[in-house]
Amino acid sequence: MNAIQNNIKNLSPQYLLDLYNKLRVNSKKRIESIISAIPDLVFLVDSNGKYLDVLATGKEHLLYRPKDEIIGKHITDFFDDETSEKLLSLVKETIKTQTLQCLEYELFLSSKKELYEARVVPAHFEEFDNDTVIVIVRDITHKLERKKEIDISKAEMKYLATHDPLTNLPNRTLIFEHLNHAITTARRIESKGALLFIDIDGFKDINDNYSHHTGDLLLQEFAIRLSQTTRESDVFGRLSGDEFLLILENITSVDDVLNTIEKIKKQLIRPFFINGLSLEITVSIGGAFFPENGDNADKLIHAADQAMYNVKKNGKDGFTFYSKEFSIISNEYFFIQHALKKAIKEDDFTIVYQPQFSLYNDSLTSVEILLRCNSSELKDIPVSRLISIAEESNIIHNISLFVMEKCCRQIEKWKDLAIAPLKIAVNLSRKELCDENLVKVITGNLSACSIKADMLEFEITESTLLQNNRSAKKNISELRKLGCSFSLDDYGTGFSSLSNLREFNLDKIKIDKSFIADLEDDDNDRIIVSATINMVKELGLTVLAEGVETKGQEKLLKEFECDEVQGYLYSHPLSAEKMTELLISEK
């Protein structure tokens, strides 16, 4: 150490000064080299806010003016009063505390908003006094843009979470939120509101006949039209599928609701033109008042749904308000539904056989299969009601499989005894006939029992014809090609036209028993039955009268030249054993 000190003492003052200046210059160069690599602007600013130097211009385009136009100018020459005040305050705080200070500020440059970050540190340069700072400015506009993107993304996510993507209407989540708030408000201020449950009639058939894309386009146009009927305070949303809800707050009378429904109906008078198709639709609407019909969204929607279901049950295309009676009907519906599921699980069904005879020679022509439920819970409920609920609750498929399998197995047994009838008639519900797997199920059972398709006759109802469903037509066509025949059951109770009879290519028409019951006493019934028989025979179809119970009815039907009959006059529905005995006697 002493040796070093002695060496330094031997150095001349000039040499030491030159060395100091050299080190200082090298140090400054290193600092300038580092600063020049920074992708930011670096300014030297005094305590008054005057620019003393521009140390780095790695992003010189951010200056929007030459460097020499900045040096000597003041912060206030480039910024608005508010930003200038903030920057000057930052400079003074840095000088006072000798610590790093930061600030984010916005500027409108080149017709757009940009975001900058200013970091201010003490300068500590020898040629400047201690009242000098370095201001490092960084462009962080990307941060602003990213924030916007995040905000937009959050807004989009919130919108998607509360709106239906197909129609852009409020979805179930937002509807429940609005409805619960509306009910709470109505209770608090003692006002009244209404909820309308709107369901498009026959929408499934539009999907089946034309395509789901067509159905989606219809829903979009439907949403637009009905939105035009609402007040600004109303909330119109899509619950699911073809089900929509309309919340009407602050209504003064029932007339307010009825006026809204009238507007809805007017919007539906014009056809919907979708993909070159002209579609006419109707709606079933159920209404419920709040808060009296439901103290929360769940209960109120359930009440309006029950009212809507009652409209569907009574022919669709209408409106009704909720009443407690609907609750009783709904409870019965779910009771039957549960009992049916239980009966299916426990195999609590049997098959009976209704013989059909020729009026010309009294011979057995065919046998209709009828389903009977052995459940004690369902014994007093008509089979037609059971089938209707089975269709609505989508459990008809399991029942159909049971009937078809039993039917084919029984035919197989009769074939083994060489007493099989010419035809076995099986009822097909609308849903079964539209099922895309129907042909596969039937051919599978026929194959398993080695039965020819021409032994099967399928009975369909007029309501099925009115649906005019493509899937139904396709299934009928394919089954006819296999050899199966088709008859129209309960003719006269619906609204089928001659064009329907021709288009569906039927083989037999069954006149409903309601026209046969008063045939002997009612002139109108005689005229209708006689005309129907003549018309059907002119079309080249077989005609059968249902529910024949008296000799007088039989006599008139013979005079009208009816082909076939069934009813208690000839036979009640028979068990498999009794039917076997009848077939043996007919052999």
Coordinates of C-alpha atoms in Angstrom, one line a residue:
M1 CA 0.0 0.0 0.0
N2 CA 2.9 2.4 0.9
A3 CA 4.5 1.5 -2.5
I4 CA 1.3 2.6 -4.3
Q5 CA 1.0 5.8 -2.4
N6 CA 4.7 6.6 -3.1
N7 CA 4.1 6.0 -6.8
I8 CA 1.1 8.3 -6.9
K9 CA 3.1 11.0 -5.1
N10 CA 5.7 10.7 -7.9
L11 CA 3.1 11.4 -10.6
S12 CA 2.9 15.0 -11.9
P13 CA -0.3 17.0 -11.2
Q14 CA -0.8 17.4 -15.0
Y15 CA -0.7 13.7 -15.5
L16 CA -3.2 13.1 -12.7
L17 CA -5.5 15.8 -14.3
D18 CA -5.2 14.2 -17.7
L19 CA -5.9 10.8 -16.2
Y20 CA -9.0 12.1 -14.4
N21 CA -10.4 13.8 -17.5
K22 CA -9.7 10.7 -19.5
L23 CA -11.5 8.5 -16.9
R24 CA -14.4 11.0 -16.8
V25 CA -14.7 11.1 -20.6
N26 CA -14.6 7.3 -20.8
S27 CA -17.2 7.0 -18.0
K28 CA -19.5 9.5 -19.8
K29 CA -19.0 7.7 -23.0
R30 CA -20.0 4.4 -21.3
I31 CA -23.0 6.1 -19.8
E32 CA -24.0 7.6 -23.2
S33 CA -23.4 4.2 -24.9
I34 CA -25.8 2.6 -22.4
I35 CA -28.4 5.3 -22.7
S36 CA -28.3 5.3 -26.5
A37 CA -29.3 1.6 -26.4
I38 CA -32.4 2.4 -24.4
P39 CA -35.5 2.3 -26.7
D40 CA -36.8 5.3 -24.9
L41 CA -36.4 9.1 -24.8
V42 CA -34.0 10.4 -22.1
F43 CA -34.0 14.1 -21.3
L44 CA -31.9 16.2 -18.9
V45 CA -34.2 18.7 -17.2
D46 CA -33.5 21.4 -14.6
S47 CA -35.6 22.2 -11.6
N48 CA -37.7 24.8 -13.6
G49 CA -38.7 22.3 -16.2
K50 CA -36.3 23.4 -18.9
Y51 CA -34.8 20.8 -21.3
L52 CA -31.0 21.0 -21.0
D53 CA -30.2 18.1 -23.3
V54 CA -31.7 15.1 -25.1
L55 CA -29.4 12.2 -24.1
A56 CA -31.1 9.4 -26.0
T57 CA -33.4 9.4 -29.0
G58 CA -33.7 5.7 -29.6
K59 CA -37.4 6.4 -30.4
E60 CA -36.7 9.8 -32.0
H61 CA -40.0 9.6 -33.9
L62 CA -41.8 10.1 -30.6
L63 CA -40.5 13.6 -30.4
Y64 CA -42.5 14.7 -33.5
R65 CA -39.9 17.6 -33.8
P66 CA -36.1 17.9 -34.3
K67 CA -33.9 17.5 -31.2
D68 CA -32.6 21.1 -31.4
E69 CA -36.2 22.4 -31.1
I70 CA -36.5 20.8 -27.7
I71 CA -33.2 21.9 -25.9
G72 CA -33.8 25.1 -24.1
K73 CA -37.6 24.8 -24.3
H74 CA -39.8 24.3 -21.2
I75 CA -42.1 21.4 -20.3
T76 CA -45.0 23.8 -20.6
D77 CA -44.2 24.3 -24.3
F78 CA -45.1 20.8 -25.1
F79 CA -47.9 19.8 -22.7
D80 CA -51.3 21.0 -21.6
D81 CA -51.6 22.7 -18.2
E82 CA -52.7 19.7 -16.3
T83 CA -49.9 17.4 -17.6
S84 CA -47.3 20.1 -17.3
E85 CA -48.2 20.6 -13.6
K86 CA -47.9 16.9 -12.9
L87 CA -44.5 16.6 -14.6
L88 CA -43.1 19.7 -12.9
S89 CA -44.3 18.4 -9.6
L90 CA -42.6 15.1 -10.3
V91 CA -39.3 16.9 -11.1
K92 CA -39.4 18.9 -7.9
E93 CA -40.2 15.8 -5.8
T94 CA -37.3 14.0 -7.3
I95 CA -34.9 16.9 -6.5
K96 CA -36.3 17.2 -3.0
T97 CA -36.1 13.5 -2.1
Q98 CA -33.3 12.4 -4.4
T99 CA -35.4 9.3 -5.2
L100 CA -37.1 7.8 -8.3
Q101 CA -40.5 9.2 -9.2
C102 CA -42.9 7.8 -11.8
L103 CA -46.0 9.1 -13.7
E104 CA -48.3 7.8 -16.4
Y105 CA -49.9 10.4 -18.7
E106 CA -51.9 10.5 -21.9
L107 CA -51.2 12.5 -25.1
F108 CA -53.2 12.9 -28.2
L109 CA -50.6 12.7 -31.0
S110 CA -51.1 12.0 -34.7
S111 CA -54.9 12.0 -34.1
K112 CA -54.8 9.2 -31.6
K113 CA -54.4 8.8 -27.9
E114 CA -51.1 7.5 -26.7
L115 CA -50.0 6.5 -23.2
Y116 CA -46.5 7.3 -21.8
E117 CA -44.6 6.6 -18.6
A118 CA -42.2 9.2 -17.2
R119 CA -39.5 8.0 -14.8
V120 CA -37.5 10.8 -13.1
V121 CA -34.2 10.3 -11.3
P122 CA -31.5 12.6 -9.9
A123 CA -28.8 13.4 -12.6
H124 CA -25.6 13.6 -10.5
F125 CA -23.6 15.0 -13.5
E126 CA -20.6 17.2 -12.5
E127 CA -21.2 19.8 -15.2
F128 CA -24.7 20.3 -13.7
D129 CA -25.8 21.2 -10.2
N130 CA -27.9 19.0 -8.0
D131 CA -31.1 20.6 -9.2
T132 CA -30.9 18.6 -12.4
V133 CA -32.8 15.4 -13.2
I134 CA -32.9 12.7 -15.9
V135 CA -36.4 12.1 -17.3
I136 CA -36.8 8.8 -19.1
V137 CA -40.0 8.6 -21.2
R138 CA -41.3 5.3 -22.5
D139 CA -44.2 4.7 -24.9
I140 CA -46.6 2.3 -23.1
T141 CA -49.5 2.8 -25.5
H142 CA -49.6 -1.0 -26.0
K143 CA -50.5 -1.2 -22.3
L144 CA -53.5 1.0 -23.0
E145 CA -54.4 -1.0 -26.1
R146 CA -54.1 -4.2 -24.1
K147 CA -56.3 -2.8 -21.4
K148 CA -58.9 -2.0 -24.0
E149 CA -58.6 -5.5 -25.4
I150 CA -59.1 -6.9 -21.9
D151 CA -62.1 -4.6 -21.2
I152 CA -63.6 -5.5 -24.6
S153 CA -63.0 -9.2 -23.9
K154 CA -64.6 -8.9 -20.4
A155 CA -67.6 -7.1 -21.9
E156 CA -67.9 -9.7 -24.6
M157 CA -67.7 -12.5 -22.1
K158 CA -70.3 -10.8 -19.9
Y159 CA -72.6 -10.4 -22.9
L160 CA -72.2 -14.0 -24.0
A161 CA -72.9 -15.1 -20.5
T162 CA -76.2 -13.2 -20.4
H163 CA -77.4 -13.3 -24.0
D164 CA -78.5 -15.9 -26.5
P165 CA -75.9 -16.1 -29.3
L166 CA -78.6 -16.9 -32.0
T167 CA -81.1 -14.1 -31.4
N168 CA -79.0 -11.7 -29.2
L169 CA -81.9 -11.6 -26.8
P170 CA -81.4 -12.0 -23.0
N171 CA -80.9 -15.6 -22.1
R172 CA -82.2 -17.7 -19.2
T173 CA -79.6 -16.2 -16.8
L174 CA -80.4 -12.6 -17.5
I175 CA -84.2 -13.3 -17.7
F176 CA -84.1 -14.8 -14.2
E177 CA -82.1 -11.8 -12.9
H178 CA -84.5 -9.3 -14.4
L179 CA -87.6 -11.3 -13.3
N180 CA -86.5 -11.6 -9.7
H181 CA -85.7 -7.9 -9.6
A182 CA -89.1 -7.1 -11.2
I183 CA -90.9 -9.3 -8.6
T184 CA -89.0 -7.7 -5.7
T185 CA -89.7 -4.2 -7.0
A186 CA -93.4 -5.0 -7.6
R187 CA -93.8 -6.1 -4.0
R188 CA -91.9 -3.1 -2.6
I189 CA -93.9 -0.4 -4.5
E190 CA -97.1 -2.5 -4.6
S191 CA -97.3 -2.5 -8.4
K192 CA -98.3 -5.3 -10.7
G193 CA -96.5 -7.0 -13.6
A194 CA -97.1 -9.9 -16.0
L195 CA -94.9 -12.6 -17.5
L196 CA -95.8 -14.1 -20.9
F197 CA -94.5 -17.6 -21.9
I198 CA -94.5 -17.7 -25.7
D199 CA -94.0 -21.0 -27.5
I200 CA -94.0 -21.4 -31.3
D201 CA -96.5 -24.1 -32.4
G202 CA -95.1 -27.0 -34.5
F203 CA -91.6 -25.7 -34.5
K204 CA -90.1 -29.2 -34.3
D205 CA -91.8 -30.0 -37.6
I206 CA -90.2 -27.0 -39.2
N207 CA -86.8 -28.3 -38.2
D208 CA -87.6 -31.9 -39.3
N209 CA -89.2 -30.8 -42.6
Y210 CA -86.8 -28.1 -43.7
S211 CA -83.6 -28.2 -41.6
H212 CA -82.3 -26.9 -38.3
H213 CA -80.7 -24.0 -40.2
T214 CA -84.1 -22.9 -41.5
G215 CA -85.4 -23.2 -37.9
D216 CA -82.6 -21.0 -36.6
L217 CA -83.3 -18.3 -39.3
L218 CA -86.9 -18.4 -38.3
L219 CA -86.1 -17.9 -34.6
Q220 CA -83.9 -14.9 -35.5
E221 CA -86.7 -13.3 -37.6
F222 CA -89.3 -14.2 -34.9
A223 CA -87.1 -12.5 -32.2
I224 CA -86.8 -9.3 -34.4
R225 CA -90.5 -9.1 -35.0
L226 CA -91.6 -9.6 -31.4
S227 CA -89.0 -7.2 -30.2
Q228 CA -90.9 -4.5 -32.1
T229 CA -94.0 -5.1 -29.9
T230 CA -92.3 -4.3 -26.6
R231 CA -92.0 -1.2 -24.6
E232 CA -88.6 0.2 -23.6
S233 CA -89.2 -1.1 -20.0
D234 CA -90.1 -4.6 -21.1
V235 CA -87.6 -7.5 -21.2
F236 CA -88.0 -10.0 -24.0
G237 CA -85.7 -13.0 -23.9
R238 CA -85.2 -16.6 -25.2
L239 CA -85.6 -19.2 -22.5
S240 CA -84.6 -22.2 -24.7
G241 CA -85.4 -23.8 -28.1
D242 CA -88.6 -22.1 -29.3
E243 CA -89.6 -20.8 -25.9
F244 CA -89.6 -17.1 -25.2
L245 CA -90.4 -14.9 -22.2
L246 CA -91.7 -11.4 -22.1
I247 CA -91.6 -9.5 -18.8
L248 CA -94.2 -6.6 -18.5
E249 CA -93.6 -4.3 -15.5
N250 CA -95.9 -1.7 -14.1
I251 CA -99.1 -2.8 -15.8
T252 CA -102.3 -0.9 -14.8
S253 CA -104.8 -3.5 -16.0
V254 CA -105.3 -6.8 -17.8
D255 CA -105.9 -4.7 -21.0
D256 CA -102.2 -3.8 -21.0
V257 CA -101.3 -7.5 -21.3
L258 CA -104.1 -8.2 -23.9
N259 CA -102.9 -5.2 -26.0
T260 CA -99.4 -6.7 -26.1
I261 CA -100.7 -10.1 -27.1
E262 CA -102.7 -8.4 -29.9
K263 CA -99.5 -6.7 -31.1
I264 CA -97.7 -10.1 -31.1
K265 CA -100.5 -11.7 -33.1
K266 CA -100.4 -8.9 -35.7
Q267 CA -96.7 -9.4 -36.1
L268 CA -97.4 -13.0 -37.0
I269 CA -100.0 -12.4 -39.6
R270 CA -97.4 -11.9 -42.3
P271 CA -95.6 -15.1 -43.4
F272 CA -91.9 -15.5 -42.6
F273 CA -89.8 -15.8 -45.8
I274 CA -86.9 -18.0 -45.0
N275 CA -84.6 -19.5 -47.6
G276 CA -87.2 -19.2 -50.4
L277 CA -89.9 -20.7 -48.1
S278 CA -93.0 -18.9 -47.0
L279 CA -93.7 -20.1 -43.4
E280 CA -96.8 -19.2 -41.5
I281 CA -96.6 -19.8 -37.7
T282 CA -98.8 -19.4 -34.7
V283 CA -97.9 -19.3 -31.0
S284 CA -99.3 -20.5 -27.7
I285 CA -99.0 -18.0 -24.9
G286 CA -99.4 -18.5 -21.2
G287 CA -99.6 -15.5 -18.9
A288 CA -99.0 -15.1 -15.1
F289 CA -99.2 -12.1 -12.9
F290 CA -96.5 -11.1 -10.3
P291 CA -96.2 -11.1 -7.5
E292 CA -99.4 -13.0 -6.9
N293 CA -98.7 -16.0 -9.1
G294 CA -95.1 -16.4 -8.0
D295 CA -92.8 -14.8 -5.5
N296 CA -89.7 -15.7 -7.5
A297 CA -88.6 -16.3 -11.1
D298 CA -88.8 -20.1 -10.9
K299 CA -92.4 -20.2 -9.6
L300 CA -93.6 -17.5 -11.9
I301 CA -92.1 -19.1 -15.0
H302 CA -93.6 -22.5 -13.9
A303 CA -97.1 -20.8 -13.6
A304 CA -96.9 -19.2 -17.1
D305 CA -95.6 -22.5 -18.5
Q306 CA -98.6 -24.3 -17.1
A307 CA -100.9 -21.7 -18.7
M308 CA -99.1 -22.1 -22.0
Y309 CA -99.4 -25.9 -21.8
N310 CA -103.1 -25.6 -21.3
V311 CA -103.3 -23.6 -24.6
K312 CA -101.3 -26.4 -26.4
K313 CA -103.6 -29.0 -25.0
N314 CA -106.7 -27.2 -26.2
G315 CA -105.6 -26.8 -29.8
K316 CA -102.7 -24.3 -29.7
D317 CA -102.7 -20.8 -31.3
G318 CA -104.2 -19.0 -28.3
F319 CA -103.7 -17.4 -24.9
T320 CA -104.8 -17.9 -21.4
F321 CA -103.9 -16.7 -17.9
Y322 CA -102.6 -19.0 -15.2
S323 CA -105.1 -20.4 -12.7
K324 CA -104.8 -22.9 -9.8
E325 CA -106.7 -25.5 -11.9
F326 CA -103.6 -25.7 -14.2
S327 CA -101.6 -26.6 -11.2
I328 CA -103.9 -29.5 -10.6
I329 CA -103.7 -30.5 -14.3
S330 CA -99.9 -30.3 -14.1
N331 CA -99.7 -32.4 -11.0
E332 CA -101.9 -35.0 -12.7
Y333 CA -99.6 -34.9 -15.7
F334 CA -96.5 -35.6 -13.7
F335 CA -98.2 -38.2 -11.7
I336 CA -99.2 -40.1 -14.9
Q337 CA -95.7 -39.6 -16.3
H338 CA -94.1 -41.1 -13.2
A339 CA -96.5 -44.0 -13.2
L340 CA -95.9 -44.7 -16.9
K341 CA -92.1 -44.8 -16.3
K342 CA -92.7 -47.2 -13.4
A343 CA -95.0 -49.4 -15.5
I344 CA -92.4 -49.6 -18.3
K345 CA -89.7 -50.5 -15.8
E346 CA -91.8 -53.2 -14.2
D347 CA -93.1 -54.5 -17.6
D348 CA -96.7 -53.7 -16.4
F349 CA -98.3 -53.7 -19.9
T350 CA -100.3 -56.3 -21.8
I351 CA -101.5 -56.6 -25.3
V352 CA -105.1 -57.3 -26.3
Y353 CA -106.4 -58.0 -29.8
Q354 CA -109.4 -56.4 -31.5
P355 CA -110.8 -58.5 -34.4
Q356 CA -111.9 -56.8 -37.6
F357 CA -114.5 -58.5 -39.9
S358 CA -115.7 -58.3 -43.5
L359 CA -119.3 -57.0 -43.8
Y360 CA -119.7 -59.1 -47.0
N361 CA -119.0 -62.6 -45.6
D362 CA -118.4 -62.1 -41.8
S363 CA -114.9 -63.5 -42.2
L364 CA -112.0 -62.2 -40.0
T365 CA -109.9 -59.8 -42.1
S366 CA -107.4 -58.4 -39.6
V367 CA -106.6 -58.0 -36.0
E368 CA -105.8 -54.6 -34.3
I369 CA -103.3 -54.7 -31.4
L370 CA -104.3 -52.6 -28.4
L371 CA -102.2 -51.7 -25.4
R372 CA -103.4 -52.1 -21.9
C373 CA -101.7 -50.9 -18.7
N374 CA -102.1 -53.1 -15.7
S375 CA -100.9 -50.5 -13.2
S376 CA -103.4 -49.9 -10.4
E377 CA -102.4 -46.2 -10.5
L378 CA -103.4 -45.9 -14.1
K379 CA -106.4 -48.2 -14.4
D380 CA -109.0 -45.4 -14.6
I381 CA -107.1 -43.3 -17.1
P382 CA -108.0 -43.7 -20.8
V383 CA -105.3 -45.2 -23.0
S384 CA -105.4 -42.2 -25.3
R385 CA -104.5 -39.9 -22.4
L386 CA -101.6 -42.3 -21.4
I387 CA -100.3 -42.3 -25.0
S388 CA -100.6 -38.5 -25.2
I389 CA -98.5 -38.0 -22.1
A390 CA -96.0 -40.7 -23.2
E391 CA -95.5 -38.7 -26.4
E392 CA -95.1 -35.4 -24.7
S393 CA -92.6 -36.8 -22.1
N394 CA -90.6 -38.7 -24.8
I395 CA -91.2 -42.2 -23.2
I396 CA -93.3 -43.4 -26.1
H397 CA -90.3 -45.0 -27.7
N398 CA -90.0 -47.6 -24.9
I399 CA -93.7 -48.4 -25.2
S400 CA -93.4 -48.7 -28.9
L401 CA -90.5 -51.1 -28.7
F402 CA -92.6 -53.3 -26.3
V403 CA -95.6 -53.3 -28.6
M404 CA -93.7 -54.1 -31.7
E405 CA -91.7 -56.9 -30.1
K406 CA -94.9 -58.4 -28.5
C407 CA -96.7 -58.1 -31.9
C408 CA -94.0 -59.9 -33.9
R409 CA -93.5 -62.6 -31.3
Q410 CA -97.3 -63.3 -31.2
I411 CA -97.4 -63.5 -35.0
E412 CA -94.5 -65.9 -34.9
K413 CA -96.5 -68.2 -32.6
W414 CA -99.6 -68.0 -34.8
K415 CA -97.5 -68.8 -37.8
D416 CA -96.1 -71.9 -36.1
L417 CA -99.8 -73.0 -35.6
A418 CA -100.6 -72.1 -39.2
I419 CA -103.4 -69.7 -38.1
A420 CA -101.8 -66.3 -38.6
P421 CA -104.3 -63.7 -39.7
L422 CA -104.0 -61.9 -43.0
K423 CA -103.1 -58.5 -41.3
I424 CA -102.0 -57.3 -37.9
A425 CA -102.9 -53.6 -37.3
V426 CA -100.5 -51.6 -35.0
N427 CA -101.1 -48.0 -34.0
L428 CA -98.3 -45.5 -34.6
S429 CA -98.2 -42.2 -32.8
R430 CA -97.0 -39.0 -34.5
K431 CA -93.6 -39.1 -32.7
E432 CA -93.1 -42.8 -33.6
L433 CA -93.9 -42.1 -37.3
C434 CA -91.4 -39.2 -37.4
D435 CA -88.6 -41.3 -35.6
E436 CA -85.7 -41.7 -38.0
N437 CA -85.0 -45.2 -36.5
L438 CA -88.6 -46.5 -37.1
V439 CA -87.9 -48.5 -40.2
K440 CA -84.8 -50.0 -38.6
V441 CA -86.7 -51.1 -35.5
I442 CA -89.5 -52.6 -37.5
T443 CA -87.3 -54.5 -40.0
G444 CA -85.2 -55.8 -37.1
N445 CA -88.3 -57.3 -35.4
L446 CA -89.6 -58.7 -38.6
S447 CA -86.3 -60.3 -39.3
A448 CA -85.9 -61.7 -35.8
C449 CA -89.3 -63.4 -36.1
S450 CA -89.1 -64.4 -39.8
I451 CA -92.3 -62.4 -40.6
K452 CA -93.1 -60.8 -43.9
A453 CA -93.7 -57.1 -43.9
D454 CA -97.1 -57.4 -45.8
M455 CA -98.6 -58.8 -42.6
L456 CA -98.3 -55.4 -40.8
E457 CA -100.8 -52.6 -41.2
F458 CA -100.0 -49.3 -39.4
E459 CA -102.7 -47.1 -38.1
I460 CA -102.1 -43.3 -38.0
T461 CA -104.3 -40.4 -37.0
E462 CA -105.5 -37.3 -38.8
S463 CA -103.3 -35.1 -36.6
T464 CA -100.3 -36.9 -38.1
L465 CA -101.4 -36.1 -41.6
L466 CA -101.9 -32.5 -40.7
Q467 CA -98.3 -32.2 -39.5
N468 CA -97.2 -32.9 -43.1
N469 CA -93.8 -34.1 -41.8
R470 CA -91.1 -35.1 -44.2
S471 CA -89.7 -37.8 -41.8
A472 CA -93.2 -39.3 -41.6
K473 CA -93.6 -39.3 -45.3
K474 CA -90.2 -40.9 -45.8
N475 CA -90.9 -43.6 -43.2
I476 CA -94.3 -44.4 -44.8
S477 CA -92.7 -44.6 -48.2
E478 CA -89.9 -46.9 -47.1
L479 CA -92.3 -49.2 -45.1
R480 CA -94.7 -49.4 -48.1
K481 CA -91.8 -50.5 -50.3
L482 CA -91.2 -53.3 -47.8
G483 CA -94.9 -54.3 -48.2
C484 CA -96.5 -52.7 -45.1
S485 CA -99.9 -51.1 -45.5
F486 CA -101.4 -48.0 -43.8
S487 CA -104.8 -47.0 -42.5
L488 CA -106.2 -43.7 -41.2
D489 CA -107.6 -44.1 -37.7
D490 CA -110.6 -42.2 -36.2
Y491 CA -111.4 -40.5 -39.5
G492 CA -113.8 -37.5 -39.2
T493 CA -112.4 -36.3 -35.8
G494 CA -109.8 -34.1 -37.4
F495 CA -109.4 -31.9 -40.4
S496 CA -107.6 -34.0 -43.0
S497 CA -108.3 -33.1 -46.6
L498 CA -108.6 -35.3 -49.7
S499 CA -105.1 -34.0 -50.7
N500 CA -103.7 -35.5 -47.5
L501 CA -105.4 -38.8 -48.2
R502 CA -103.9 -38.9 -51.6
E503 CA -100.4 -37.6 -50.7
F504 CA -99.9 -40.2 -47.9
N505 CA -101.0 -43.1 -50.1
L506 CA -103.2 -44.8 -47.6
D507 CA -104.9 -48.2 -48.0
K508 CA -107.8 -48.0 -45.5
I509 CA -109.9 -45.4 -43.8
K510 CA -111.5 -46.1 -40.4
I511 CA -114.6 -44.1 -39.6
D512 CA -114.6 -42.9 -36.0
K513 CA -117.1 -44.6 -33.7
S514 CA -118.6 -41.2 -32.7
F515 CA -120.3 -41.1 -36.1
I516 CA -121.5 -44.7 -35.8
A517 CA -123.0 -44.4 -32.2
D518 CA -126.0 -42.4 -33.4
L519 CA -126.2 -43.7 -36.9
E520 CA -129.7 -45.1 -36.4
D521 CA -131.1 -41.8 -34.9
D522 CA -129.2 -39.0 -36.5
D523 CA -129.8 -38.0 -40.1
N524 CA -126.7 -35.9 -40.2
D525 CA -124.5 -38.8 -39.1
R526 CA -126.1 -41.1 -41.7
I527 CA -125.4 -38.5 -44.5
I528 CA -121.8 -38.0 -43.3
V529 CA -121.1 -41.8 -43.0
S530 CA -122.7 -42.6 -46.4
A531 CA -120.8 -39.8 -48.1
T532 CA -117.5 -40.8 -46.5
I533 CA -117.9 -44.4 -47.6
N534 CA -118.7 -43.4 -51.2
M535 CA -115.8 -41.0 -51.3
V536 CA -113.3 -43.4 -49.8
K537 CA -114.4 -46.2 -52.2
E538 CA -114.1 -43.8 -55.1
L539 CA -110.5 -43.3 -54.1
G540 CA -110.0 -47.0 -54.3
L541 CA -109.5 -47.4 -50.5
T542 CA -111.0 -49.9 -48.1
V543 CA -113.4 -48.4 -45.5
L544 CA -113.9 -49.8 -42.0
A545 CA -116.5 -48.6 -39.4
E546 CA -115.4 -48.5 -35.7
G547 CA -117.5 -49.1 -32.7
V548 CA -120.4 -51.1 -34.2
E549 CA -122.6 -52.3 -31.4
T550 CA -126.1 -52.9 -32.8
K551 CA -127.7 -54.8 -35.6
G552 CA -129.3 -51.6 -36.8
Q553 CA -125.9 -50.0 -37.2
E554 CA -124.7 -53.0 -39.1
K555 CA -127.7 -53.0 -41.4
L556 CA -127.2 -49.3 -42.4
L557 CA -123.5 -49.9 -43.0
K558 CA -124.3 -52.8 -45.3
E559 CA -126.7 -50.5 -47.2
F560 CA -123.9 -47.9 -47.5
E561 CA -121.6 -50.7 -48.7
C562 CA -119.0 -50.4 -46.0
D563 CA -116.2 -53.0 -46.4
E564 CA -115.2 -53.9 -42.8
V565 CA -116.3 -53.4 -39.2
Q566 CA -115.1 -53.8 -35.6
G567 CA -116.9 -53.3 -32.4
Y568 CA -118.6 -55.1 -29.4
L569 CA -121.3 -56.5 -31.7
Y570 CA -118.7 -58.8 -33.0
S571 CA -116.1 -59.1 -30.3
H572 CA -114.6 -57.3 -27.4
P573 CA -110.8 -57.0 -27.3
L574 CA -109.4 -60.5 -26.7
S575 CA -106.4 -61.9 -24.8
A576 CA -103.7 -63.7 -26.8
E577 CA -105.3 -67.1 -25.8
K578 CA -108.8 -66.1 -26.7
M579 CA -107.6 -64.6 -30.0
T580 CA -105.8 -67.8 -30.8
E581 CA -109.0 -69.7 -30.2
L582 CA -110.9 -67.4 -32.6
L583 CA -108.2 -67.8 -35.3
I584 CA -108.4 -71.6 -35.0
S585 CA -112.2 -71.5 -35.4
E586 CA -111.8 -69.2 -38.4
K587 CA -109.4 -71.6 -40.1

